[in-house]
Short mmCIF file of C-alpha atoms and ligand atoms in Angstrom, two decimals:
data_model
loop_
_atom_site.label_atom_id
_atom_site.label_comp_id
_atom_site.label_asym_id
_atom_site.label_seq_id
_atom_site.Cartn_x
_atom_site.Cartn_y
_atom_site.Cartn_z
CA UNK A 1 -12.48 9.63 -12.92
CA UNK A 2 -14.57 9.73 -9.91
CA UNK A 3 -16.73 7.57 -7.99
CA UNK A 4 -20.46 6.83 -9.11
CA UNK A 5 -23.10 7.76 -6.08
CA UNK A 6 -23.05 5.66 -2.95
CA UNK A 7 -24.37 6.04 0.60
CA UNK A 8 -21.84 6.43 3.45
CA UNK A 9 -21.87 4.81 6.70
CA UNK A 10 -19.52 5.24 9.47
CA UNK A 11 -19.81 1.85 11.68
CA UNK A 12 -19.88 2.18 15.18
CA UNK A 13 -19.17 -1.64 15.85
CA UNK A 14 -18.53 -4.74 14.05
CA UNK A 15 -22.00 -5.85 14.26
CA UNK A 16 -23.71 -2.47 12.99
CA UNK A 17 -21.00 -2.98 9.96
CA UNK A 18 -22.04 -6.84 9.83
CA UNK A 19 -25.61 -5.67 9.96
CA UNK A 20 -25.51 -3.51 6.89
CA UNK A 21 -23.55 -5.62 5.19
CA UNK A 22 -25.67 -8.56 5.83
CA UNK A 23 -28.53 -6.34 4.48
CA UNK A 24 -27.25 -4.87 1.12
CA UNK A 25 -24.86 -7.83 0.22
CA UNK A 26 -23.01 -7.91 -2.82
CA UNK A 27 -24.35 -3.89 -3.05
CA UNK A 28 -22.61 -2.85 -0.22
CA UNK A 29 -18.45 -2.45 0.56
CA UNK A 30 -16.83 -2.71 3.56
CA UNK A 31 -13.85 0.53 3.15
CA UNK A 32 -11.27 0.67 5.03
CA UNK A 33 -7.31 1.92 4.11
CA UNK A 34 -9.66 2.26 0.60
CA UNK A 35 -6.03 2.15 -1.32
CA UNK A 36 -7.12 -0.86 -3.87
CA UNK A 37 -11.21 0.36 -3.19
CA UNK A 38 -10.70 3.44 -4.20
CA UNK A 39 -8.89 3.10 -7.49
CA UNK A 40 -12.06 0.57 -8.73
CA UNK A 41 -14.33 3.39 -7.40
CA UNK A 42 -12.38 6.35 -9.54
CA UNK A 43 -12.48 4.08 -12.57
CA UNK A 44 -16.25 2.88 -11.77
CA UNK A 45 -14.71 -0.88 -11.81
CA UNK A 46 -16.90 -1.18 -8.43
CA UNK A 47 -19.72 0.92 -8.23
CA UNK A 48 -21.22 -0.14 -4.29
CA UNK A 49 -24.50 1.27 -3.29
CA UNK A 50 -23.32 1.34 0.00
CA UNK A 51 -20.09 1.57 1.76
CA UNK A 52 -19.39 0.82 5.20
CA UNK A 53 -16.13 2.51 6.91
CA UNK A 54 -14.65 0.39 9.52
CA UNK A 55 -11.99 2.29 10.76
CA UNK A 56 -13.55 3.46 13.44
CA UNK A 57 -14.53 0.52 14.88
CA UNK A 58 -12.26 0.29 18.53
CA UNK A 59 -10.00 -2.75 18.73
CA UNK A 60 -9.62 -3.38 15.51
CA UNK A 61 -6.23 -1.62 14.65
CA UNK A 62 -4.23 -3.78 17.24
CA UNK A 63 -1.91 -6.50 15.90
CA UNK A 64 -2.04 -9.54 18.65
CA UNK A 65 -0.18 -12.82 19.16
CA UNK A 66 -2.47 -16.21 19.83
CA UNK A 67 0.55 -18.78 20.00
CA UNK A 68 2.03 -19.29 16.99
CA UNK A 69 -0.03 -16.98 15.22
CA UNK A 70 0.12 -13.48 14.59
CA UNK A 71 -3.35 -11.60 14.32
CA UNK A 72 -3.91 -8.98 12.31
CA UNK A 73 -7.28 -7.62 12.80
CA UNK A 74 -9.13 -5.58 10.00
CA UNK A 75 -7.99 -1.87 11.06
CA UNK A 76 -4.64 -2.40 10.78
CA UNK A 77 -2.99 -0.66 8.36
CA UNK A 78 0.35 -1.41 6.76
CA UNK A 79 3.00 0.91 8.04
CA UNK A 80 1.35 -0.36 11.81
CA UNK A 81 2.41 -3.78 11.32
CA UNK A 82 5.37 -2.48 9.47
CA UNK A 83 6.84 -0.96 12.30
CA UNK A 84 6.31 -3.41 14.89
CA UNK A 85 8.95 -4.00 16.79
CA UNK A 86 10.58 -7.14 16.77
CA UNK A 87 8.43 -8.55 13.28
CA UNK A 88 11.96 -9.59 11.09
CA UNK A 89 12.60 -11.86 14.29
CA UNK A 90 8.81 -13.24 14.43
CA UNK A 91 8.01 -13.48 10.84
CA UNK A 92 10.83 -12.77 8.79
CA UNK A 93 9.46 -13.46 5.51
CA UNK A 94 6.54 -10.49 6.68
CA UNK A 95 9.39 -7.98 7.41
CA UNK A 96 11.13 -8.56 3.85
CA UNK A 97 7.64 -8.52 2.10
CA UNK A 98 6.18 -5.44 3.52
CA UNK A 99 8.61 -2.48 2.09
CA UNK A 100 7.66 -3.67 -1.27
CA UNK A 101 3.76 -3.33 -0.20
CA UNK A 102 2.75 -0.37 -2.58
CA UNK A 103 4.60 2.71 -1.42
CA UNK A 104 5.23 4.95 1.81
CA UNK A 105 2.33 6.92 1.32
CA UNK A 106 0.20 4.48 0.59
CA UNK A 107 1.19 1.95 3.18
CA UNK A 108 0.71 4.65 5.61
CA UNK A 109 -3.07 4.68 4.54
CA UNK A 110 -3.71 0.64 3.36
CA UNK A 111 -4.90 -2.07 5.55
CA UNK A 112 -3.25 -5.56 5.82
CA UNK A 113 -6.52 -7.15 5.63
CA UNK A 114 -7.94 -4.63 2.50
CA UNK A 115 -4.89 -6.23 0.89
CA UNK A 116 -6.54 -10.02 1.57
CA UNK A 117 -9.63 -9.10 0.49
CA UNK A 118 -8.97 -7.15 -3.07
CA UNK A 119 -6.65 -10.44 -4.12
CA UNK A 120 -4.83 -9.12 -6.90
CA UNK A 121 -2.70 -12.28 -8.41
CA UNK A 122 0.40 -10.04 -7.82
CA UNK A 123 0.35 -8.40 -4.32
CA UNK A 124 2.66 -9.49 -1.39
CA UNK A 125 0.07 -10.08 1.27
CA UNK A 126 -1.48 -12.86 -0.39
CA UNK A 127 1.61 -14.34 -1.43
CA UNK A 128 2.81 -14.09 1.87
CA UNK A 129 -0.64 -15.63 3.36
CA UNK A 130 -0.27 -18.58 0.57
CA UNK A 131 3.62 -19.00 1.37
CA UNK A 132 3.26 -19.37 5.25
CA UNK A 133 0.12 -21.24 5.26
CA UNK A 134 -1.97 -19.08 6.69
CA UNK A 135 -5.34 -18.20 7.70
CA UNK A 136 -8.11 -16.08 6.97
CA UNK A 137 -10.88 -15.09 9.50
CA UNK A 138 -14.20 -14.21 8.47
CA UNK A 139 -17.44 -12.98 9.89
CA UNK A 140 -20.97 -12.53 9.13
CA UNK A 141 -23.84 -11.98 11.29
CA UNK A 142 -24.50 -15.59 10.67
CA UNK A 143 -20.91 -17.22 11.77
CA UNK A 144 -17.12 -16.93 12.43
CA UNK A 145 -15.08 -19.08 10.12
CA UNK A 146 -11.87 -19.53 9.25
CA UNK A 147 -10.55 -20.33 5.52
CA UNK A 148 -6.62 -21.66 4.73
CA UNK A 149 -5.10 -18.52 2.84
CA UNK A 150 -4.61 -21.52 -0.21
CA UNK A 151 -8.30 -22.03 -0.23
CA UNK A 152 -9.40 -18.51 0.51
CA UNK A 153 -7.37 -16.81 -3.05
CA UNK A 154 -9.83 -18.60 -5.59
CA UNK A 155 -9.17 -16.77 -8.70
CA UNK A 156 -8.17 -13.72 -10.15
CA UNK A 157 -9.51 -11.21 -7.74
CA UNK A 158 -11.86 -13.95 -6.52
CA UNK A 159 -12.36 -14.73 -2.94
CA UNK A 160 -13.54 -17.50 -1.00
CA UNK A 161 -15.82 -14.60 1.20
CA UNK A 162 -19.60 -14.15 0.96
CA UNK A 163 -21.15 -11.03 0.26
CA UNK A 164 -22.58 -11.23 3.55
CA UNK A 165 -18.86 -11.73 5.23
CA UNK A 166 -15.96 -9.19 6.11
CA UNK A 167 -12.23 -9.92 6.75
CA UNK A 168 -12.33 -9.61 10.23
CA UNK A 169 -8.43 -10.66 10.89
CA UNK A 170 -5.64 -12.78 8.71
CA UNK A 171 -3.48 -14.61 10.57
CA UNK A 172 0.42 -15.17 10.09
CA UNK A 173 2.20 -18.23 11.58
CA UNK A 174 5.39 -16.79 13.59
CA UNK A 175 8.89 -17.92 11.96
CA UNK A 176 9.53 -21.92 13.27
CA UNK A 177 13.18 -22.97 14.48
CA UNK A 178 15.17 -24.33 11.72
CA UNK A 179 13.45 -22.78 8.90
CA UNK A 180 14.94 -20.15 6.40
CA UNK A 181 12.91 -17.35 4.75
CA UNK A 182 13.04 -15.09 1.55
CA UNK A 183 11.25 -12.89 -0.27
CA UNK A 184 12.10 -11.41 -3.84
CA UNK A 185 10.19 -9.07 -6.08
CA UNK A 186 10.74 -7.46 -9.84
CA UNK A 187 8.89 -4.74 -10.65
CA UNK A 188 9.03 -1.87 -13.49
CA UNK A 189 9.17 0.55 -10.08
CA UNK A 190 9.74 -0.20 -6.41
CA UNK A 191 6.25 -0.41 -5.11
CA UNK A 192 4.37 -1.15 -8.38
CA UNK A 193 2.58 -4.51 -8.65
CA UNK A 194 4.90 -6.66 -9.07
CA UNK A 195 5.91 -8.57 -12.23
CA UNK A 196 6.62 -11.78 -10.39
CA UNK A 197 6.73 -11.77 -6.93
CA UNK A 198 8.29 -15.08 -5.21
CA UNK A 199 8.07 -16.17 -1.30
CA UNK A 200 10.87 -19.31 -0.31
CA UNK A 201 10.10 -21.13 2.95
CA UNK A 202 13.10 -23.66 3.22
CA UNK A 203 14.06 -26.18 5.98
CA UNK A 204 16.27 -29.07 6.00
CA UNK A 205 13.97 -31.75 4.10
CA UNK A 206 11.92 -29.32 1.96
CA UNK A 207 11.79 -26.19 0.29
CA UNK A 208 8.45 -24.31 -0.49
CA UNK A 209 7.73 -21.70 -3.09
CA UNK A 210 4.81 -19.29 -4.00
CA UNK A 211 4.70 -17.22 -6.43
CA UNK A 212 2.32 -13.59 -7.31
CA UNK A 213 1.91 -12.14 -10.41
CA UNK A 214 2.13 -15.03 -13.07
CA UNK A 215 -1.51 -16.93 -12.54
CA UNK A 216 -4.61 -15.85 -11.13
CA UNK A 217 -3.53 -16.27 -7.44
CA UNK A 218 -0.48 -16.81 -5.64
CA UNK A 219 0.38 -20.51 -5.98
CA UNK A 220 2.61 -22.78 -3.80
CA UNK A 221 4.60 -25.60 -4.75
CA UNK A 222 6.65 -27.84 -2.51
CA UNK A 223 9.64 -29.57 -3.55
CA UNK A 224 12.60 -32.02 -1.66
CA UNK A 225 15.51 -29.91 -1.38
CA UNK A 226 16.99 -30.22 -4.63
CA UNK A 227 19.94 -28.68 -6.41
CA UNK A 228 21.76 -28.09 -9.65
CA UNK A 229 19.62 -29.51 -12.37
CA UNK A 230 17.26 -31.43 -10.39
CA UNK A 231 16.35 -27.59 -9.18
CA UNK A 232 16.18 -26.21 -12.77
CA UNK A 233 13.87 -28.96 -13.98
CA UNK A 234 11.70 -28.32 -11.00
CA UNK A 235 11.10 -24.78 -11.01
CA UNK A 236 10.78 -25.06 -15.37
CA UNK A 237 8.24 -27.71 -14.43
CA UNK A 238 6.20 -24.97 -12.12
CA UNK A 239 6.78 -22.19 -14.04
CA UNK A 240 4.87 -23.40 -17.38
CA UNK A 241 2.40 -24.87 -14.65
CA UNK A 242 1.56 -21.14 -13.59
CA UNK A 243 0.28 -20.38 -17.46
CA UNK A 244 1.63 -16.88 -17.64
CA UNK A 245 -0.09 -14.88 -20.34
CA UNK A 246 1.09 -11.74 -21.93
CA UNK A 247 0.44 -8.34 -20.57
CA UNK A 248 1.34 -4.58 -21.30
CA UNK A 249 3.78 -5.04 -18.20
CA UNK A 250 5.53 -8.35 -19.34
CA UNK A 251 5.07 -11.37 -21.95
CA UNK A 252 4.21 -14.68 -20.54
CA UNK A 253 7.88 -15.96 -21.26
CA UNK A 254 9.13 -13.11 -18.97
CA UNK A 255 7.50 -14.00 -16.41
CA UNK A 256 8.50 -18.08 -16.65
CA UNK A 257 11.74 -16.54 -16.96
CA UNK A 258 11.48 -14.98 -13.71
CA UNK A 259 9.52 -17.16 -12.02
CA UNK A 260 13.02 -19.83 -12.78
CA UNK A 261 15.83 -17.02 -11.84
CA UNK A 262 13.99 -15.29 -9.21
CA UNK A 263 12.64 -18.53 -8.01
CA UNK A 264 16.18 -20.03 -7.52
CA UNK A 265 17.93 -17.14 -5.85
CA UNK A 266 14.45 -16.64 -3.06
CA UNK A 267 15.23 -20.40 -2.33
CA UNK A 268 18.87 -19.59 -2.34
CA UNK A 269 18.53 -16.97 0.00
CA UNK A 270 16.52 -18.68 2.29
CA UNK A 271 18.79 -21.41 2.19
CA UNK A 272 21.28 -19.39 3.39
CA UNK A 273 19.17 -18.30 5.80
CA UNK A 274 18.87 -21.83 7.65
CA UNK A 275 22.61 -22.43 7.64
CA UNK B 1 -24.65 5.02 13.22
CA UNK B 2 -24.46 7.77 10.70
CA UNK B 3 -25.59 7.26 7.67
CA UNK B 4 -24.54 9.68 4.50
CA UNK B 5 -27.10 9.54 1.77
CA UNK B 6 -25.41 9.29 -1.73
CA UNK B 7 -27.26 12.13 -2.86
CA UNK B 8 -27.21 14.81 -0.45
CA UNK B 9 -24.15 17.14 0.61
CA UNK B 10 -22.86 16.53 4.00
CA UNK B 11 -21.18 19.20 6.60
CA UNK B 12 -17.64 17.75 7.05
CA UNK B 13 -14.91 19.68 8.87
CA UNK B 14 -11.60 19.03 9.91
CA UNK B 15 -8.85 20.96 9.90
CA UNK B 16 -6.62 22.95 6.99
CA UNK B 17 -2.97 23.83 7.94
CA UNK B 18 -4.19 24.11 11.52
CA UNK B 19 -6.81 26.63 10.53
CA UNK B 20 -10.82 24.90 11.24
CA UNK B 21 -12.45 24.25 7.41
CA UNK B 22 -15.80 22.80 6.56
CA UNK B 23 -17.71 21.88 3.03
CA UNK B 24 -20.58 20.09 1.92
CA UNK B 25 -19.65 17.30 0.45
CA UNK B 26 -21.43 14.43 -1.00
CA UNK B 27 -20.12 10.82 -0.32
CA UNK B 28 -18.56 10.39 -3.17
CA UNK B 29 -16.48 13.50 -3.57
CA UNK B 30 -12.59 13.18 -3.51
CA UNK B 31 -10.50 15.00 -1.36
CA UNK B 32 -8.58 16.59 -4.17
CA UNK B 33 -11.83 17.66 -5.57
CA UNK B 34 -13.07 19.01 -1.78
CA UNK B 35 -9.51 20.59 -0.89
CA UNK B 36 -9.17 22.27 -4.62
CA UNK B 37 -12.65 23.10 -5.80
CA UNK B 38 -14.51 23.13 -2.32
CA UNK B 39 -12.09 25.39 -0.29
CA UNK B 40 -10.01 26.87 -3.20
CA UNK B 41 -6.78 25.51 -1.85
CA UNK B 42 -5.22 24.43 -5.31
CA UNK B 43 -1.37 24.17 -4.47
CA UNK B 44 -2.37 20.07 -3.88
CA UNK B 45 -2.23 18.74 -7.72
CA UNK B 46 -4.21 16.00 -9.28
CA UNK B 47 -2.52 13.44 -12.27
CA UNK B 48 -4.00 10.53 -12.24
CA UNK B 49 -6.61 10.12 -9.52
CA UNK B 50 -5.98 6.61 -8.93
CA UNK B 51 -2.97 6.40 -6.50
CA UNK B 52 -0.17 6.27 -9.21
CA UNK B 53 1.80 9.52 -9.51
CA UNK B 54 1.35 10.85 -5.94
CA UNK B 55 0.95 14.55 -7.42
CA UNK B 56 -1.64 14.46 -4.94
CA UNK B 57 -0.30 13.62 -1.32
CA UNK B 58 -1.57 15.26 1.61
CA UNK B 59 -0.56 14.67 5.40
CA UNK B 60 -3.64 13.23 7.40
CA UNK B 61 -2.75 13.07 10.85
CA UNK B 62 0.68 13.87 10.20
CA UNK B 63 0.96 10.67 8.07
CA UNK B 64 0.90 10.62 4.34
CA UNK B 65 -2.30 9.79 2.29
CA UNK B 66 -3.21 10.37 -1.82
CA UNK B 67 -5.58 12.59 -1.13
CA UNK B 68 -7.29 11.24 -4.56
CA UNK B 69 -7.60 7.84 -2.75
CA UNK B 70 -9.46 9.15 0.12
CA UNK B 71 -12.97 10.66 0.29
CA UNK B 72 -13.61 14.16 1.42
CA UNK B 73 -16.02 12.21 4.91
CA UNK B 74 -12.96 10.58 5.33
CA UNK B 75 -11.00 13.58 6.43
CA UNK B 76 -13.92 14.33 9.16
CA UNK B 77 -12.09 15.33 12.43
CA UNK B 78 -8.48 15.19 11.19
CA UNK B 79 -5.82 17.14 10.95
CA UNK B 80 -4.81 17.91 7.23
CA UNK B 81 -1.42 18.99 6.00
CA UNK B 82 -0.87 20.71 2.42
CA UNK B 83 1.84 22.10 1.05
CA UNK B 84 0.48 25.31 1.60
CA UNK B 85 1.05 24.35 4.68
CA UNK B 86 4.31 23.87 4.77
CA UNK B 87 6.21 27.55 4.43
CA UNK B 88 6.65 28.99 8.39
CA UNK B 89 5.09 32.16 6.98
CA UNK B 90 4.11 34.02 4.39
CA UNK B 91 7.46 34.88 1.60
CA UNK B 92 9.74 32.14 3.81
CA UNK B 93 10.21 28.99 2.58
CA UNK B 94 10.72 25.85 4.54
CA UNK B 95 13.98 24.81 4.74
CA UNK B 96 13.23 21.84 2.36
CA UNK B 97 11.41 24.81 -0.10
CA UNK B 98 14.49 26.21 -0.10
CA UNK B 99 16.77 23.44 -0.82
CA UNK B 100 14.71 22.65 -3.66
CA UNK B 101 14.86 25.99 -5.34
CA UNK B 102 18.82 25.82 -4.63
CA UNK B 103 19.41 22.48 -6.29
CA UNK B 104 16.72 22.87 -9.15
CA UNK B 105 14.89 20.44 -8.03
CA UNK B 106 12.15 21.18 -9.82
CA UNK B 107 11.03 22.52 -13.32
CA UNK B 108 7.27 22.53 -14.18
CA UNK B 109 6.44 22.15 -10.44
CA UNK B 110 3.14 19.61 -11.17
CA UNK B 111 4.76 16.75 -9.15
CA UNK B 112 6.43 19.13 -6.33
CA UNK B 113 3.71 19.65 -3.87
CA UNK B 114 3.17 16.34 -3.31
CA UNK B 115 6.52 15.35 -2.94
CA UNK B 116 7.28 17.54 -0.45
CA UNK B 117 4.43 16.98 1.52
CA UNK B 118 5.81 13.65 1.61
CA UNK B 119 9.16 14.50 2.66
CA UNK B 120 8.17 16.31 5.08
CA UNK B 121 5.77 13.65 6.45
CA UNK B 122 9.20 11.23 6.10
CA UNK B 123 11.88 13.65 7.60
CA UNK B 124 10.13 13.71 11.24
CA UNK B 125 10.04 9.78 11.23
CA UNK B 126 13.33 9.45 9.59
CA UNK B 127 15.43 12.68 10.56
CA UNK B 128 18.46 11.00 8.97
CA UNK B 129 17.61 8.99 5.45
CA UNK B 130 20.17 6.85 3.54
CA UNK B 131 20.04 7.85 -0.36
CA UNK B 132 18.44 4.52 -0.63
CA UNK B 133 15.41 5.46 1.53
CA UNK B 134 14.76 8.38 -0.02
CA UNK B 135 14.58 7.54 -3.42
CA UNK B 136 12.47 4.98 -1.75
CA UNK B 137 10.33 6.99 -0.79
CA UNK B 138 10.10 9.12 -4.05
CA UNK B 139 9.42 5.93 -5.96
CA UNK B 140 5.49 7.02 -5.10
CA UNK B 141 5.91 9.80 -7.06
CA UNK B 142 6.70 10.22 -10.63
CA UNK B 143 8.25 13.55 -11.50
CA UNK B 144 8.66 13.92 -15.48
CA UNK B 145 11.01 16.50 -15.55
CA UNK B 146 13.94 16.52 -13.04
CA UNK B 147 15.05 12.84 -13.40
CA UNK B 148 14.92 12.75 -9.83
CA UNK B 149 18.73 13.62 -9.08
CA UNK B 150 18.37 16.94 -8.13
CA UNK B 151 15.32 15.93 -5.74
CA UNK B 152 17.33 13.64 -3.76
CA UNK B 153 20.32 16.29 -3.95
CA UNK B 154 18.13 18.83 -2.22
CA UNK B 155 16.49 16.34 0.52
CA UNK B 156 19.70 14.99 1.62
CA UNK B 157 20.98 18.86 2.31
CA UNK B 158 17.62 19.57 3.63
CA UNK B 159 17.81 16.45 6.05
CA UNK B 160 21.13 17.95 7.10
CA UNK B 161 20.27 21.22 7.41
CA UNK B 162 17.28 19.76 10.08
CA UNK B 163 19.49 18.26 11.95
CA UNK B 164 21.81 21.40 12.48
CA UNK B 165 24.70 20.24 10.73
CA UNK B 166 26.13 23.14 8.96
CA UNK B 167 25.72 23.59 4.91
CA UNK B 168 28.09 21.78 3.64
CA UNK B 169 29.28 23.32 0.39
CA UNK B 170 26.62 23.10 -2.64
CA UNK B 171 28.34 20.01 -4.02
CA UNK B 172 28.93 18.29 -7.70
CA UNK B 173 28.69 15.28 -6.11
CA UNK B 174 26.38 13.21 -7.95
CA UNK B 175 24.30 11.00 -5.68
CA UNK B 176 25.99 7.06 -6.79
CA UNK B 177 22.89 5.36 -8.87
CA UNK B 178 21.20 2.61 -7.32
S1 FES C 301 -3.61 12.11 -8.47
FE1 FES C 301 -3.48 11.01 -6.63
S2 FES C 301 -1.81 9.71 -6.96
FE2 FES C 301 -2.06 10.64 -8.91
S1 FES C 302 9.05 19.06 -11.95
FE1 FES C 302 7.78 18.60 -13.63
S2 FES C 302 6.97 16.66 -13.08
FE2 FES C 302 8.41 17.01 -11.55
#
């Protein structure tokens, strides 16, 4: 398994990288951790003419704060944002997510925003972008915009970018006063994909849940603060929503099975969270 | 801006075990493939070449990578750690070398270069682990033959050992199973 032939171009800047990219389009790849590129390069699932390495682009490994939001510019990589201090306080739900983000060694290599852009239905990042609200920056040489993480995630390994456009930051809101957070994850090993993966945002008059790994994006679903059966019906109601299908990691019915239990103990927790 | 063409070799040097390397390497060529067939330094393994078993794990920059997951232009200018690497000299293990061969902790060897290049990696950022860390931190690697006990056995004495406190007698103690 290795790659098939592509040129190699270490970007200077963001608008030498925008440059190429807005000159080879859908032939060209933006790299940068490369832990989800590289895997559809070894098994020729991508095959690029050109790929465009970012990380050495200055500025764009540092993590900022613009009010309520944190940035999280393309160069970041996972164990960065990881270990910043203080992150369970800003953005709880980030800090339980993350350890479960692939594994140490790959965390140490993998961007946040290399996470947004591959969009597999069962990784954390997405879930967590879906579950928070948040938003998606990108960036051609044309414009800036920026996409809600709910309309950016368009389908299985489907974005909402242009061929023309790169990630250029995602964007977290920061953990809000009288709201609880959870996240919960089953997978065959810590740091696989995840079977179902399921992100609870909870405050006194409702209770949000997304859920990875069961359609072909994380989905969100918002719900009164219910209990007892009321709960049950609700999350029974979402889970055969979510069409699950059968895999060689889990049948369909797994996964609505987890998407009820793991559902209800996330919104648990982050119930408890709030009290 | 440099550009590498696709289908020309490239001079790329960075640095092996704190010795200077270089290799022509086209774009496309994996590290594994540049550290094992380009510079003959074979004690870095290759499973499954897409990020799974971590048989492969180098140290870039002191940090851990799969060096199947990164391209050989990648490593331009850094600092690369393998577990050749790893011994103080030549005949002496390192101290986590040594706990391994005293607990068993390995059999057919494929997966142990990686994951001690990954201890090792984890140990200076986490001088003392819990059980629980480490075995998360093995959970990127699959080993096939030890069932992972004796790993953890020998990186928790190893850990110890780092830290100065003395050898505590080689214990029965099975780790508790989490
Ligand atoms: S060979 Fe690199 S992780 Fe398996
Ligand atoms: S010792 Fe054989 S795979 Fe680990």
């Amino acid at each position: 398994m290795k790659p098939a032939a592509f040129d190699y171009i270490r970007a200077g800047d963001l608008s030498e990288a925008l440059d190429v990219l807005g000159r080879h389009g859908s032939d060209a790849r933006i790299i940068a951790g490369g832990q989800s590129l590289l895997p559809m390069l070894n098994m020729r699932l991508a095959k690029p003419a050109v790929l465009i390495d970012i990380m050495g682009i200055a500025g764009l490994e540092r993590v900022g704060r613009e009010g309520d939001l944190i940035v999280v510019p393309a160069g970041v990589r996972q164990a960065a944002l990881m270990k910043r201090p203080g992150l369970a306080g800003e953005q709880p739900l980030l800090a339980a997510a993350l350890p479960w983000l692939g594994h140490y060694q790959t965390r140490a290599r993998g961007t946040i925003c290399g996470s947004a852009a591959h969009a597999d239905p069962s990784a954390e990042i997405p879930l967590c972008l879906v579950a928070l609200d948040g938003e998606v920056r990108l960036r051609s040489r044309r414009r800036r915009r920026s996409v809600s993480a709910a309309d950016f995630f368009s389908g299985m390994m489907v974005t909402d970018k242009a061929d023309d456009e790169l990630i250029e930051a995602v964007a977290f809101p920061v953990a809000m006063t009288g709201t609880g957070y959870a996240f919960r994850e089953v997978a065959r090993r810590h740091g696989d994909f995840a079977i179902v993966g399921c992100a609870a945002v909870v405050t006194r008059d409702a209770v949000h849940l997304a859920v990875a790994g069961v359609a072909d994006r994380p989905q969100r679903r918002s719900f009164p603060p219910l209990a007892g059966s009321a709960l049950t019906d609700a999350l029974n109601g979402f889970a055969w929503e979510l069409d699950a299908r059968d895999d060689f990691h889990a049948t369909a019915r797994l996964r609505r099975d987890l998407v009820r239990s793991l559902g209800q103990s996330t919104i648990g927790e982050a119930q408890r969270c709030l009290a | 801006m440099p550009r590498l063409n696709a289908a020309t070799r490239h001079r790329v040097a960075f640095t092996l075990n704190g010795k200077p390397v270089s290799l022509e390497a086209e774009p496309r060529l994996l590290a594994t493939d540049a550290l094992r067939h380009g510079l003959g330094a074979t004690g870095t393994h290759v499973g499954c070449e897409h990020g799974v078993c971590g048989a492969c794990t180098i140290q870039i920059d002191g940090q851990p990578a799969r060096a199947c997951l990164t391209l050989a232009v990648q490593l331009e200018g850094a600092a690369v750690t393998t577990v050749e690497g790893l011994a103080p000299e030549r005949d002496r293990l390192s101290v986590m070398q040594a706990a391994f061969r005293r607990h068993h902790a390995l059999q057919c060897g494929f997966c142990t270069a990686g994951i001690l290049v990954s201890l090792d990696a984890y140990l200076r950022e986490q001088p003392a682990p819990s059980e629980q860390e480490l075995r998360e931190v093995l959970s990127g690697h699959l080993c096939r033959c030890t069932g992972y006990t004796p790993i953890i056995r020998a990186a928790l004495e190893a850990a110890a050992c780092l830290r100065g406190e003395p050898l505590s007698q080689p214990s029965d103690r099975e780790p508790a199973h989490v």
